Amino acid sequence: KAATGNKSHHFCLYLPKGKYLINKQIHLKLPYVKNEMGVRCGVTLTGDGIGKTIIKVNNNEGFFWLDMSNIQNQITFNVSDMSIIAGKSKSGTAIKFTKKKWGVKPYRQCVFKNLNIRGANPNAYFSCGLYISGPWYPIFQNIKISGAKNCKLKYAMDTGLYGDDMYQPILNNVDVENAVNGIWHQGHTEPEDGIIYKSDLINTKYGVKIFPRMGSDWAEPGFHVWNSSIQYQKKGIWVNGARQTFFHANNFYRLPSKKAYRSSMAIWYEYSSQGICDENMFVNNIKDNKNIFIQTDAHVGYIYSFNNVFAGYGCAFNNTSSNLFHPGNLVTKFYNFSADNSYLINVIPEKDAHGFLISKGNKKYNK
């Protein structure tokens, strides 16, 4: 129902407790609205709570797509308090929001909270849980996104949460399970800083992708990942085009796989600068001689990594940038190895006055 008022083009859809079958995606493209101060456009979808309002998607496109490409005014999009369930495999994108060519204007507020996105059975899944393009200060809170439960389809879901050109997103208690990509922060025009806090990425190939770089140029936003758990097969956090990154008090656990990945890394600084990585736990119990915990490439500068715990097999730091600083890390059950045509700077365990393992020196290994 349209909200009252001459300067409002906002629609609110309330879905009370019950089950709703979606045989065709709801694709809402709002018509052009003249750019005028005070004009508000948007949609609110709200239910009675997770497990009470249940949306079952029985198509290959998804549940709801809000397309606001024609809107130049203040925009709001809110989705809350419901379960969105894929009725079959490849059920598209559960929730999609698109707003392209937006420029740097604080007119696109989005809130997503109290959502459970999953399959109706072990073989059912969405290809993407949330696809959000162009929001300003979006908030994601208390969201659970699960791919297929069938072990043979563990990575059938492509991405749990995909954000394109998000301006300072806030993700709090956002859990993704069984997906190729857990959370993907992609930049094309003007992405900005963001934070992932108290979130779990379970059974992912790539836990968190931070890709704000655009070609040869980049907006250099920062990003925070705090107090989260990341289970990964190939990359835990992959950074390509960000400065002022803060990775604090996270738990990284490398998942076993039939194929041994030479490039398996808990954190890959591919293109980044001015980062702090501290008080994280890195775990790898796989003796396959392939694991790197922290990789810094040549286009990386001034990464300060300290007070981390490396409890597993592999290389703590594979540094090709010469600008990695890593004092005071603890190391247990460590296995050094050499990779083809690369230098591995490994932490050498030593004991302090109290008998605890510390890292004080570096040593280079070259095959």
Coordinates of C-alpha atoms in Angstrom, one line a residue:
K1 CA 0.0 0.0 0.0
A2 CA 1.4 3.4 -1.0
A3 CA 2.2 5.7 1.9
T4 CA 0.2 8.8 2.2
G5 CA 1.6 12.3 1.5
N6 CA 2.3 14.3 -1.6
K7 CA 6.1 13.7 -1.5
S8 CA 6.2 10.0 -0.8
H9 CA 6.5 7.1 -3.2
H10 CA 7.2 4.5 -0.6
F11 CA 5.4 1.2 -0.5
C12 CA 5.1 -1.0 2.5
L13 CA 4.2 -4.7 2.2
Y14 CA 3.4 -6.5 5.5
L15 CA 3.3 -10.3 5.4
P16 CA 1.7 -11.6 8.5
K17 CA 2.4 -15.1 9.9
G18 CA 1.9 -17.7 7.3
K19 CA 3.3 -19.5 4.3
Y20 CA 3.6 -17.8 0.9
L21 CA 4.4 -19.5 -2.4
I22 CA 6.3 -17.4 -5.0
N23 CA 6.0 -19.1 -8.5
K24 CA 7.4 -16.0 -10.2
Q25 CA 9.9 -13.5 -9.0
I26 CA 8.4 -10.2 -7.9
H27 CA 10.3 -7.6 -10.0
L28 CA 9.5 -4.1 -9.1
K29 CA 11.0 -1.3 -11.2
L30 CA 9.9 2.0 -9.9
P31 CA 9.0 4.6 -12.5
Y32 CA 10.9 7.8 -13.0
V33 CA 10.4 10.4 -10.3
K34 CA 11.5 14.0 -10.7
N35 CA 14.6 14.9 -8.7
E36 CA 13.3 17.1 -6.0
M37 CA 14.4 17.6 -2.4
G38 CA 12.1 15.9 0.1
V39 CA 10.8 13.3 -2.3
R40 CA 11.2 9.8 -0.8
C41 CA 11.0 6.5 -2.7
G42 CA 11.3 3.0 -1.6
V43 CA 9.9 -0.3 -0.4
T44 CA 9.6 -2.0 3.0
L45 CA 9.0 -5.7 3.2
T46 CA 8.4 -7.0 6.7
G47 CA 7.0 -10.1 8.3
D48 CA 6.2 -11.4 11.8
G49 CA 9.5 -13.1 12.3
I50 CA 11.9 -15.9 11.3
G51 CA 9.9 -19.1 11.1
K52 CA 6.6 -17.3 11.3
T53 CA 6.5 -15.5 7.9
I54 CA 7.8 -18.1 5.5
I55 CA 8.4 -17.3 1.8
K56 CA 8.9 -20.4 -0.4
V57 CA 10.4 -19.6 -3.8
N58 CA 9.4 -22.0 -6.6
N59 CA 11.2 -20.4 -9.6
N60 CA 14.7 -19.9 -11.0
E61 CA 14.8 -16.1 -10.5
G62 CA 14.2 -15.6 -6.8
F63 CA 11.8 -13.9 -4.4
F64 CA 12.1 -10.1 -4.8
W65 CA 14.0 -7.7 -7.0
L66 CA 13.8 -4.0 -6.4
D67 CA 15.1 -2.0 -9.4
M68 CA 15.5 1.7 -8.7
S69 CA 17.6 2.7 -11.7
N70 CA 15.1 5.4 -12.6
I71 CA 15.1 7.1 -9.2
Q72 CA 17.2 10.1 -8.4
N73 CA 15.8 10.9 -5.0
Q74 CA 16.1 9.6 -1.5
I75 CA 15.8 5.9 -1.5
T76 CA 15.0 3.4 1.2
F77 CA 14.7 -0.4 1.1
N78 CA 14.0 -2.4 4.2
V79 CA 13.5 -6.2 4.5
S80 CA 13.1 -7.8 7.9
D81 CA 11.6 -10.6 10.0
M82 CA 11.0 -13.6 7.6
S83 CA 12.3 -16.9 6.3
I84 CA 13.0 -17.1 2.6
I85 CA 13.2 -20.7 1.4
A86 CA 14.4 -22.1 -1.9
G87 CA 12.0 -24.8 -3.1
K88 CA 14.5 -26.3 -5.5
S89 CA 18.0 -26.1 -6.8
K90 CA 19.2 -22.9 -8.5
S91 CA 16.3 -20.8 -7.1
G92 CA 18.0 -17.5 -8.2
T93 CA 18.6 -14.7 -5.8
A94 CA 16.5 -14.4 -2.7
I95 CA 16.6 -10.6 -2.4
K96 CA 18.1 -8.3 -5.1
F97 CA 18.4 -4.5 -5.0
T98 CA 19.9 -2.5 -7.8
K99 CA 20.7 1.2 -8.2
K100 CA 23.4 2.1 -10.7
K101 CA 25.1 5.4 -11.6
W102 CA 24.3 6.8 -8.2
G103 CA 27.3 9.1 -7.6
V104 CA 28.4 10.1 -4.1
K105 CA 25.0 11.0 -2.6
P106 CA 23.7 9.8 0.8
Y107 CA 20.2 9.0 -0.5
R108 CA 20.2 5.2 -0.5
Q109 CA 19.5 3.8 2.9
C110 CA 19.0 0.0 3.1
V111 CA 18.3 -2.2 6.2
F112 CA 18.2 -6.0 6.1
K113 CA 17.7 -7.8 9.5
N114 CA 16.3 -10.9 11.0
L115 CA 16.3 -13.0 7.9
N116 CA 16.8 -16.8 7.4
I117 CA 17.6 -17.7 3.8
R118 CA 18.0 -21.4 3.2
G119 CA 16.8 -24.4 1.2
A120 CA 13.6 -26.4 1.8
N121 CA 15.5 -29.7 1.6
P122 CA 19.2 -30.8 1.4
N123 CA 19.2 -30.4 -2.4
A124 CA 17.5 -27.0 -2.6
Y125 CA 19.4 -23.7 -2.6
F126 CA 19.6 -20.2 -3.9
S127 CA 22.4 -19.2 -6.3
C128 CA 22.8 -16.0 -4.2
G129 CA 21.3 -15.0 -0.9
L130 CA 21.5 -11.2 -1.0
Y131 CA 22.6 -9.1 -4.1
I132 CA 22.8 -5.5 -3.1
S133 CA 24.1 -2.8 -5.5
G134 CA 24.8 0.8 -4.8
P135 CA 23.5 1.3 -1.2
W136 CA 24.7 4.0 1.2
Y137 CA 25.4 2.9 4.8
P138 CA 23.5 -0.4 4.4
I139 CA 22.9 -2.4 7.6
F140 CA 22.9 -6.2 7.6
Q141 CA 22.0 -7.6 11.0
N142 CA 21.1 -11.1 12.3
I143 CA 21.0 -12.9 8.9
K144 CA 21.6 -16.6 8.3
I145 CA 22.2 -17.7 4.7
S146 CA 22.7 -21.4 4.0
G147 CA 23.4 -23.2 0.7
A148 CA 22.6 -26.8 0.0
K149 CA 23.0 -29.2 2.9
N150 CA 23.8 -32.2 0.6
C151 CA 27.5 -32.7 0.9
K152 CA 27.8 -33.3 -2.9
L153 CA 26.2 -29.8 -3.4
K154 CA 28.2 -28.1 -0.7
Y155 CA 29.5 -25.3 -3.0
A156 CA 26.4 -25.2 -5.3
M157 CA 25.5 -21.7 -3.9
D158 CA 27.7 -19.2 -5.6
T159 CA 27.6 -16.3 -3.1
G160 CA 25.9 -15.7 0.3
L161 CA 26.0 -11.9 0.3
Y162 CA 27.2 -9.9 -2.7
G163 CA 27.6 -6.2 -2.3
D164 CA 28.4 -4.0 -5.4
D165 CA 29.6 -0.4 -4.7
M166 CA 28.4 -0.5 -1.1
Y167 CA 29.2 2.7 0.7
Q168 CA 30.3 1.8 4.3
P169 CA 28.3 -1.4 4.8
I170 CA 27.8 -2.7 8.4
L171 CA 27.5 -6.4 8.7
N172 CA 26.7 -7.7 12.3
N173 CA 26.0 -11.3 12.9
V174 CA 25.7 -12.3 9.3
D175 CA 26.4 -16.0 8.9
V176 CA 26.9 -17.8 5.6
E177 CA 27.2 -21.6 5.2
N178 CA 28.0 -23.8 2.3
A179 CA 28.9 -21.3 -0.5
V180 CA 31.7 -20.7 -2.9
N181 CA 31.9 -17.1 -1.7
G182 CA 30.7 -16.2 1.8
I183 CA 30.7 -12.3 1.6
W184 CA 31.8 -10.5 -1.5
H185 CA 32.5 -6.7 -1.3
Q186 CA 33.0 -5.6 -5.0
G187 CA 33.7 -2.1 -6.3
H188 CA 33.1 -0.6 -9.7
T189 CA 32.3 3.1 -9.1
E190 CA 32.8 4.4 -5.6
P191 CA 32.9 1.7 -2.9
E192 CA 33.8 2.7 0.6
D193 CA 34.9 1.4 4.0
G194 CA 32.9 -1.3 5.8
I195 CA 32.9 -3.7 8.7
I196 CA 32.1 -7.4 9.2
Y197 CA 31.5 -8.1 12.9
K198 CA 30.7 -11.3 14.9
S199 CA 29.9 -13.2 11.7
D200 CA 30.6 -16.9 10.8
L201 CA 31.6 -18.0 7.3
I202 CA 31.2 -21.8 7.4
N203 CA 32.2 -24.2 4.6
T204 CA 33.3 -21.7 2.0
K205 CA 35.9 -21.7 -0.7
Y206 CA 36.4 -18.0 -0.2
G207 CA 35.3 -16.6 3.1
V208 CA 35.5 -12.8 2.5
K209 CA 36.4 -11.1 -0.8
I210 CA 37.3 -7.4 -0.5
F211 CA 37.6 -6.2 -4.2
P212 CA 37.1 -2.4 -4.3
R213 CA 39.8 -1.9 -6.9
M214 CA 38.6 -0.6 -10.3
G215 CA 41.1 -1.4 -13.1
S216 CA 44.3 0.7 -12.8
D217 CA 42.6 3.0 -10.3
W218 CA 41.0 2.4 -6.9
A219 CA 39.1 4.3 -4.3
E220 CA 41.3 3.0 -1.5
P221 CA 38.6 2.3 1.0
G222 CA 39.4 0.6 4.3
F223 CA 37.7 -2.5 5.7
H224 CA 37.3 -4.2 9.1
V225 CA 36.8 -7.9 9.9
W226 CA 36.5 -8.4 13.7
N227 CA 35.5 -11.2 16.0
S228 CA 34.5 -13.6 13.2
S229 CA 35.0 -17.2 12.3
I230 CA 36.1 -18.1 8.8
Q231 CA 36.3 -21.6 7.5
Y232 CA 37.8 -21.6 4.0
Q233 CA 39.2 -24.0 1.4
K234 CA 41.2 -21.6 -0.8
K235 CA 41.2 -18.1 0.7
G236 CA 39.9 -16.9 4.1
I237 CA 40.1 -13.1 3.4
W238 CA 41.2 -12.0 -0.1
V239 CA 42.1 -8.3 -0.4
N240 CA 42.5 -6.6 -3.8
G241 CA 42.4 -2.8 -3.6
A242 CA 42.0 -1.6 -0.1
R243 CA 44.0 0.4 2.4
Q244 CA 43.6 0.8 6.1
T245 CA 42.4 -2.7 6.7
F246 CA 41.9 -4.1 10.2
F247 CA 41.6 -7.8 10.8
H248 CA 41.2 -8.4 14.5
A249 CA 40.4 -11.4 16.8
N250 CA 39.2 -13.7 14.1
N251 CA 39.4 -17.5 13.9
F252 CA 40.7 -18.9 10.6
Y253 CA 40.3 -22.6 9.9
R254 CA 41.4 -24.3 6.7
L255 CA 39.0 -26.9 5.4
P256 CA 40.2 -30.3 4.1
S257 CA 39.7 -31.0 0.4
K258 CA 40.4 -33.8 -2.0
K259 CA 42.5 -31.5 -4.1
A260 CA 45.6 -29.9 -2.5
Y261 CA 45.7 -26.2 -3.3
R262 CA 49.1 -24.7 -3.5
S263 CA 47.5 -21.2 -3.2
S264 CA 45.5 -21.9 0.0
M265 CA 45.8 -18.8 2.2
A266 CA 44.1 -17.6 5.3
I267 CA 44.7 -13.9 4.3
W268 CA 45.9 -12.8 0.9
Y269 CA 46.9 -9.2 0.6
E270 CA 47.1 -9.1 -3.2
Y271 CA 46.8 -5.3 -3.6
S272 CA 46.7 -3.3 -0.3
S273 CA 48.4 -1.0 2.1
Q274 CA 48.4 0.2 5.6
G275 CA 46.9 -2.8 7.3
I276 CA 46.8 -4.1 10.8
C277 CA 46.3 -7.9 11.5
D278 CA 46.3 -8.8 15.1
E279 CA 45.1 -11.3 17.7
N280 CA 43.9 -13.8 15.2
M281 CA 44.0 -17.6 15.5
F282 CA 45.1 -19.5 12.4
V283 CA 44.5 -23.3 12.4
N284 CA 45.4 -25.9 9.8
N285 CA 45.7 -29.6 10.7
I286 CA 46.3 -30.8 7.1
K287 CA 49.8 -32.1 6.5
D288 CA 49.8 -31.5 2.7
N289 CA 52.6 -29.0 2.6
K290 CA 50.5 -26.5 0.7
N291 CA 49.2 -23.9 3.2
I292 CA 50.1 -20.3 3.6
F293 CA 48.6 -18.3 6.4
I294 CA 49.4 -14.7 5.4
Q295 CA 50.5 -13.8 1.9
T296 CA 51.6 -10.3 0.9
D297 CA 52.2 -9.6 -2.8
A298 CA 54.6 -7.1 -4.4
H299 CA 51.9 -4.4 -4.6
V300 CA 51.4 -4.4 -0.9
G301 CA 52.9 -2.0 1.6
Y302 CA 53.0 -1.5 5.4
I303 CA 51.2 -4.4 6.8
Y304 CA 51.6 -4.8 10.6
S305 CA 50.8 -8.3 11.8
F306 CA 51.3 -9.0 15.5
N307 CA 50.1 -11.0 18.5
N308 CA 48.6 -13.7 16.2
V309 CA 48.6 -17.5 17.0
F310 CA 49.6 -19.9 14.2
A311 CA 48.5 -23.4 15.2
G312 CA 49.0 -25.6 12.2
Y313 CA 51.1 -26.7 9.3
G314 CA 52.4 -24.4 6.6
C315 CA 54.0 -21.1 6.2
A316 CA 53.1 -18.2 8.6
F317 CA 54.2 -15.4 6.2
N318 CA 54.9 -15.5 2.5
N319 CA 56.1 -12.0 2.0
T320 CA 57.1 -10.6 -1.4
S321 CA 56.5 -7.0 -0.6
S322 CA 59.3 -6.2 1.9
N323 CA 56.9 -4.1 3.8
L324 CA 55.5 -6.7 6.2
F325 CA 56.2 -6.3 9.9
H326 CA 55.3 -9.2 12.2
P327 CA 56.6 -9.0 15.8
G328 CA 55.4 -11.1 18.7
N329 CA 53.5 -14.0 17.1
L330 CA 53.0 -17.3 18.8
V331 CA 53.7 -20.5 16.8
T332 CA 52.8 -24.1 17.6
K333 CA 53.1 -27.4 15.5
F334 CA 54.8 -25.5 12.7
Y335 CA 56.0 -27.0 9.4
N336 CA 58.2 -25.1 7.2
F337 CA 58.2 -25.6 3.5
S338 CA 59.5 -23.9 0.3
A339 CA 57.4 -23.0 -2.7
D340 CA 58.5 -22.9 -6.3
N341 CA 60.3 -19.6 -7.2
S342 CA 59.3 -17.8 -4.1
Y343 CA 60.8 -16.7 -0.8
L344 CA 59.0 -17.8 2.4
I345 CA 59.7 -15.7 5.4
N346 CA 58.8 -18.1 8.3
V347 CA 58.5 -17.3 11.9
I348 CA 61.1 -19.0 14.0
P349 CA 59.7 -20.2 17.3
E350 CA 61.6 -19.2 20.4
K351 CA 60.7 -19.3 24.1
D352 CA 60.4 -16.3 26.4
A353 CA 61.4 -16.2 30.1
H354 CA 58.1 -17.9 31.0
G355 CA 58.6 -20.8 28.5
F356 CA 56.0 -19.5 26.0
L357 CA 56.7 -19.7 22.3
I358 CA 57.4 -16.3 20.7
S359 CA 58.6 -15.2 17.3
K360 CA 61.6 -12.8 17.3
G361 CA 63.4 -13.5 14.0
N362 CA 62.9 -14.2 10.4
K363 CA 64.5 -16.7 8.1
K364 CA 64.2 -17.0 4.3
Y365 CA 63.8 -20.3 2.5
N366 CA 64.3 -20.6 -1.2
K367 CA 63.9 -23.8 -3.2

